[in-house]
C-alpha cells in the first residue's frame, strides 16, 4: 500500500505532518494524553468516531486493504483523540477496520486534541480527498457543518477545498425521495442522474423515473431530455399513495442504531426490507467480543 502524501491544505493545516523515521525513535506501547508523535496502542483501545461522516465501507476493498496490511503493516498512522481509557478515531477508520481483519494487536497512531467541530472537519476532509464518501454521505456532512456547527456554505466550501456551487449541488441531493437517495448510495444512479431528477417535485414520480433510469440504463443526457419532456407536458398527478414516513426519514433509523450501539457497545445496523419488516445486524470482531454481547443479551433477558 503506497504512502499517501500531500493530503491537501485543508487537512494538513489540522493534522501534524508525519516525519518518516520518527516512528521507530518514538515507539511506545500506550500514548499519554496531549502527545503528537507517532506511537503504538492496542487496537482494542480504539473506537470509531461517532461523528464519522462515512457510513458505508466496501467489504471487498476492506479485505484487500487487510491483505496488504498483513504483508506491509499499517504504513500511515491513524489520527486519534484520547477518550476515557481509550482513543476515538479522528482519521483512519478504514485502516483500523482493515487492521482488525488482518489480526493486528497494535496499530500506529498520532494522538491529538481537537474540538468536536475540528474532529468532524478532519474526518470529512480525509474522506473527500480519498474519495471514500458517497454523494449522500458528503451532502449530509455539509449539512451538519452548516446546521450543527453554524458554518456558512462559503465557509464549508473553503474548509473542504470545493466551490460553493459544488457544496450547494451536493446538498440539493437531500431533497430527493429517500428511496432515490438510497439508489444513489448503492451506486444504482450517478450524481448526474440524481441532479436531473430534482426537477421533478413529486417524490413518487422521482422514484418511478429513477427505476426507469436503472432498468433501461439511461444516460444523464437521456434523463435530462426525459425530465424536460415530463415537466413541459405537465402530466396528471399520479394517484396519491400512502407515504411511508419512516422510509423517507433515515434520521429515525440512524438514531435507533445509535441508541442500540450505546446499549450493546458495538456497531449496530438496521436494514429495512419493507414497511414492517427488516433485520438488525450487530458487528463483532473477536470471539471475546461475541461472548460479551451474548452475556449482555442474557443479562437483559433475565431482568
XYZ file of C-alpha atoms in Angstrom:
303
model
C 0.000 0.000 0.000
C 1.553 3.292 -1.082
C 2.015 6.040 1.466
C -0.492 8.808 0.864
C 1.211 12.204 0.991
C 0.074 15.754 0.357
C -3.487 15.279 1.537
C -4.297 18.892 0.812
C -4.108 22.261 2.520
C -7.336 21.752 4.464
C -6.197 18.521 6.113
C -2.531 19.403 6.516
C -3.461 22.563 8.376
C -5.260 20.493 11.014
C -3.106 17.372 11.286
C 0.572 17.365 12.179
C 2.602 16.256 9.155
C 4.432 12.963 9.536
C 8.227 12.664 9.769
C 9.478 9.447 8.209
C 11.744 7.631 10.633
C 10.190 9.133 13.757
C 8.106 6.040 14.327
C 10.995 3.787 15.352
C 12.531 6.514 17.513
C 9.356 7.368 19.386
C 7.635 3.979 19.547
C 5.709 3.403 22.780
C 3.084 0.946 23.931
C 0.495 3.458 25.127
C 0.407 7.186 24.427
C -0.083 9.737 27.214
C -2.609 12.484 26.667
C -1.656 15.511 24.533
C 1.237 13.912 22.628
C 1.529 14.399 18.888
C 4.246 11.962 17.852
C 3.688 8.513 16.390
C 3.148 5.689 18.870
C 1.692 2.187 19.120
C -1.515 1.476 21.009
C -3.567 -1.670 21.460
C -6.197 -1.905 18.751
C -8.834 -2.849 21.347
C -8.409 0.566 22.979
C -9.516 2.372 19.811
C -13.128 3.044 18.822
C -14.705 4.748 15.774
C -15.591 8.430 15.765
C -19.347 8.634 16.401
C -19.495 11.697 14.131
C -17.739 9.887 11.252
C -19.453 11.109 8.041
C -18.742 7.850 6.260
C -21.330 5.133 6.906
C -20.672 2.580 4.186
C -17.495 0.523 3.816
C -16.939 -1.693 0.765
C -16.243 -5.144 2.217
C -14.186 -6.335 -0.772
C -11.934 -3.260 -0.722
C -11.647 -3.576 3.056
C -10.430 -7.166 2.676
C -7.919 -6.066 0.020
C -6.529 -3.484 2.430
C -6.407 -6.109 5.203
C -4.374 -8.401 2.938
C -1.977 -5.542 2.205
C -1.637 -4.781 5.914
C -0.770 -8.418 6.611
C 2.151 -8.026 4.201
C 3.323 -4.479 4.807
C 1.693 -3.359 8.059
C -0.136 -0.062 8.576
C 2.103 2.446 6.784
C 0.130 5.581 7.589
C -0.837 6.078 11.254
C -4.346 6.824 12.460
C -5.133 10.223 13.953
C -6.880 9.680 17.301
C -8.017 11.600 20.354
C -7.942 10.432 23.967
C -11.373 9.349 25.200
C -11.597 7.952 28.716
C -9.270 4.946 28.959
C -9.089 4.594 25.190
C -8.972 6.585 21.980
C -11.521 7.827 19.391
C -10.586 7.800 15.701
C -10.408 11.180 14.025
C -8.988 9.977 10.704
C -8.273 6.424 9.539
C -11.311 4.305 10.432
C -10.940 2.249 7.254
C -7.317 1.385 8.169
C -8.455 0.476 11.698
C -11.165 -1.855 10.389
C -8.759 -3.499 7.945
C -6.111 -3.873 10.663
C -8.610 -5.753 12.820
C -9.453 -8.019 9.890
C -5.732 -8.609 9.451
C -5.477 -9.682 13.101
C -3.212 -6.868 14.334
C -2.987 -6.407 18.096
C -1.431 -2.923 17.954
C -1.628 -0.071 15.460
C 0.397 3.132 14.918
C -1.396 6.357 15.845
C -0.809 10.058 16.357
C -2.666 11.349 19.423
C -4.063 14.878 19.102
C -6.602 17.044 20.886
C -9.386 18.681 18.848
C -12.809 20.182 19.344
C -15.855 18.234 18.102
C -16.035 20.514 15.071
C -12.350 20.031 14.221
C -12.713 16.241 14.572
C -15.661 16.223 12.199
C -13.926 18.517 9.687
C -10.789 16.363 9.621
C -12.793 13.143 9.127
C -14.799 14.800 6.350
C -11.786 16.265 4.542
C -9.859 12.988 4.694
C -12.782 11.037 3.230
C -13.400 13.598 0.489
C -9.754 13.714 -0.558
C -9.583 9.919 -0.593
C -12.923 9.790 -2.485
C -14.363 7.471 0.161
C -17.760 9.142 0.622
C -20.824 8.535 -1.494
C -22.743 11.678 -2.583
C -25.393 11.383 0.153
C -22.812 10.944 2.921
C -20.979 14.008 1.624
C -24.195 16.034 1.443
C -25.172 15.067 4.997
C -21.711 16.039 6.223
C -22.014 19.516 4.674
C -25.471 19.858 6.183
C -24.099 19.007 9.627
C -21.324 21.591 9.340
C -23.913 24.230 8.464
C -26.664 23.314 10.904
C -24.757 21.943 13.905
C -21.563 23.993 13.707
C -23.224 27.122 12.282
C -20.909 27.496 9.280
C -21.983 29.275 6.097
C -21.794 27.495 2.753
C -18.833 29.680 1.750
C -17.028 28.598 4.950
C -17.752 24.925 4.261
C -16.510 25.264 0.676
C -13.264 26.844 1.871
C -12.712 24.162 4.544
C -13.095 21.243 2.121
C -11.475 22.838 -0.920
C -14.555 22.851 -3.139
C -16.525 25.619 -4.824
C -19.654 26.954 -3.164
C -21.643 25.684 -6.172
C -20.318 22.152 -5.672
C -21.336 22.194 -1.994
C -24.794 23.520 -2.930
C -25.253 20.823 -5.587
C -24.392 18.072 -3.099
C -26.843 19.418 -0.517
C -29.628 19.638 -3.109
C -29.469 15.841 -3.365
C -31.047 15.654 0.096
C -34.284 16.950 -1.444
C -34.643 13.697 -3.378
C -37.052 10.959 -2.339
C -35.462 8.724 0.309
C -35.611 5.704 -1.994
C -33.805 7.628 -4.730
C -31.153 8.698 -2.230
C -30.620 5.033 -1.341
C -30.223 4.164 -5.033
C -27.521 6.824 -5.202
C -25.798 5.336 -2.128
C -25.886 1.876 -3.735
C -24.413 3.265 -6.981
C -27.564 2.440 -8.939
C -27.626 6.081 -10.089
C -24.917 8.666 -10.668
C -24.926 12.164 -9.209
C -25.703 13.481 -12.686
C -28.809 11.280 -12.892
C -29.880 12.379 -9.419
C -29.476 16.112 -10.119
C -31.596 15.758 -13.256
C -34.382 14.179 -11.155
C -34.521 17.226 -8.861
C -36.662 18.975 -11.489
C -39.447 16.513 -10.593
C -41.102 17.795 -7.422
C -43.374 14.766 -6.997
C -41.426 12.249 -4.901
C -43.261 9.191 -6.221
C -42.615 10.330 -9.786
C -38.955 10.841 -8.882
C -38.698 7.258 -7.669
C -40.542 5.755 -10.641
C -38.304 7.688 -13.027
C -35.209 6.607 -11.112
C -36.247 2.967 -11.514
C -36.730 3.569 -15.249
C -33.206 5.037 -15.430
C -31.757 1.983 -13.706
C -33.765 -0.593 -15.653
C -33.144 0.991 -19.070
C -29.547 2.108 -18.366
C -30.334 5.670 -19.461
C -27.506 8.188 -19.812
C -27.555 11.521 -17.986
C -28.367 13.353 -21.232
C -31.267 10.978 -21.911
C -32.581 11.582 -18.403
C -32.339 15.360 -18.806
C -34.366 15.157 -22.034
C -36.891 12.809 -20.416
C -37.378 15.040 -17.368
C -37.682 18.151 -19.543
C -40.398 16.460 -21.581
C -42.212 15.334 -18.426
C -42.182 18.800 -16.876
C -43.257 20.527 -20.079
C -46.176 18.150 -20.624
C -47.347 18.692 -17.036
C -48.675 15.144 -16.634
C -51.607 14.405 -14.403
C -50.569 13.967 -10.800
C -50.174 10.253 -10.003
C -52.736 8.637 -7.792
C -51.965 9.614 -4.223
C -50.462 6.774 -2.252
C -49.888 6.378 1.409
C -46.434 7.739 2.181
C -44.249 5.688 4.417
C -42.773 8.475 6.520
C -40.202 6.161 8.032
C -38.895 5.169 4.592
C -38.024 8.795 3.895
C -36.627 9.559 7.296
C -33.219 7.933 7.559
C -32.520 10.036 10.648
C -35.055 7.974 12.628
C -33.213 4.718 11.933
C -29.786 6.262 12.425
C -30.980 7.456 15.821
C -32.210 3.968 16.736
C -28.876 2.497 15.604
C -27.019 4.936 17.829
C -29.191 4.027 20.846
C -28.599 0.310 20.297
C -24.864 0.927 19.838
C -24.729 2.739 23.171
C -26.514 -0.169 24.892
C -24.577 -3.016 23.266
C -21.202 -1.313 22.824
C -20.752 -2.439 19.209
C -21.830 -1.094 15.827
C -25.481 -1.863 15.013
C -27.154 -1.587 11.597
C -30.920 -1.614 10.924
C -31.705 -2.818 7.399
C -35.329 -2.287 6.362
C -36.806 -4.668 3.799
C -40.427 -3.439 3.765
C -42.529 -1.076 5.844
C -42.931 -3.630 8.649
C -40.001 -5.996 8.135
C -36.217 -5.841 8.327
C -33.238 -7.113 10.237
C -30.823 -5.840 12.874
C -27.114 -6.595 12.418
C -24.578 -6.398 15.259
C -20.890 -6.307 14.336
C -18.246 -8.087 16.409
C -14.544 -8.530 15.728
C -13.392 -11.282 18.051
C -14.737 -14.296 19.939
C -14.307 -12.345 23.171
C -16.468 -9.525 21.874
C -19.132 -12.026 20.739
C -19.165 -13.618 24.193
C -19.544 -10.179 25.777
C -22.546 -9.376 23.553
C -24.192 -12.737 24.322
C -23.626 -12.210 28.053
C -25.195 -8.750 27.770
C -28.237 -10.217 25.990
C -28.616 -12.809 28.730
C -28.483 -10.096 31.397
C -31.183 -8.113 29.592
C -33.360 -11.232 29.244
C -33.035 -12.096 32.934
C -34.064 -8.650 34.165
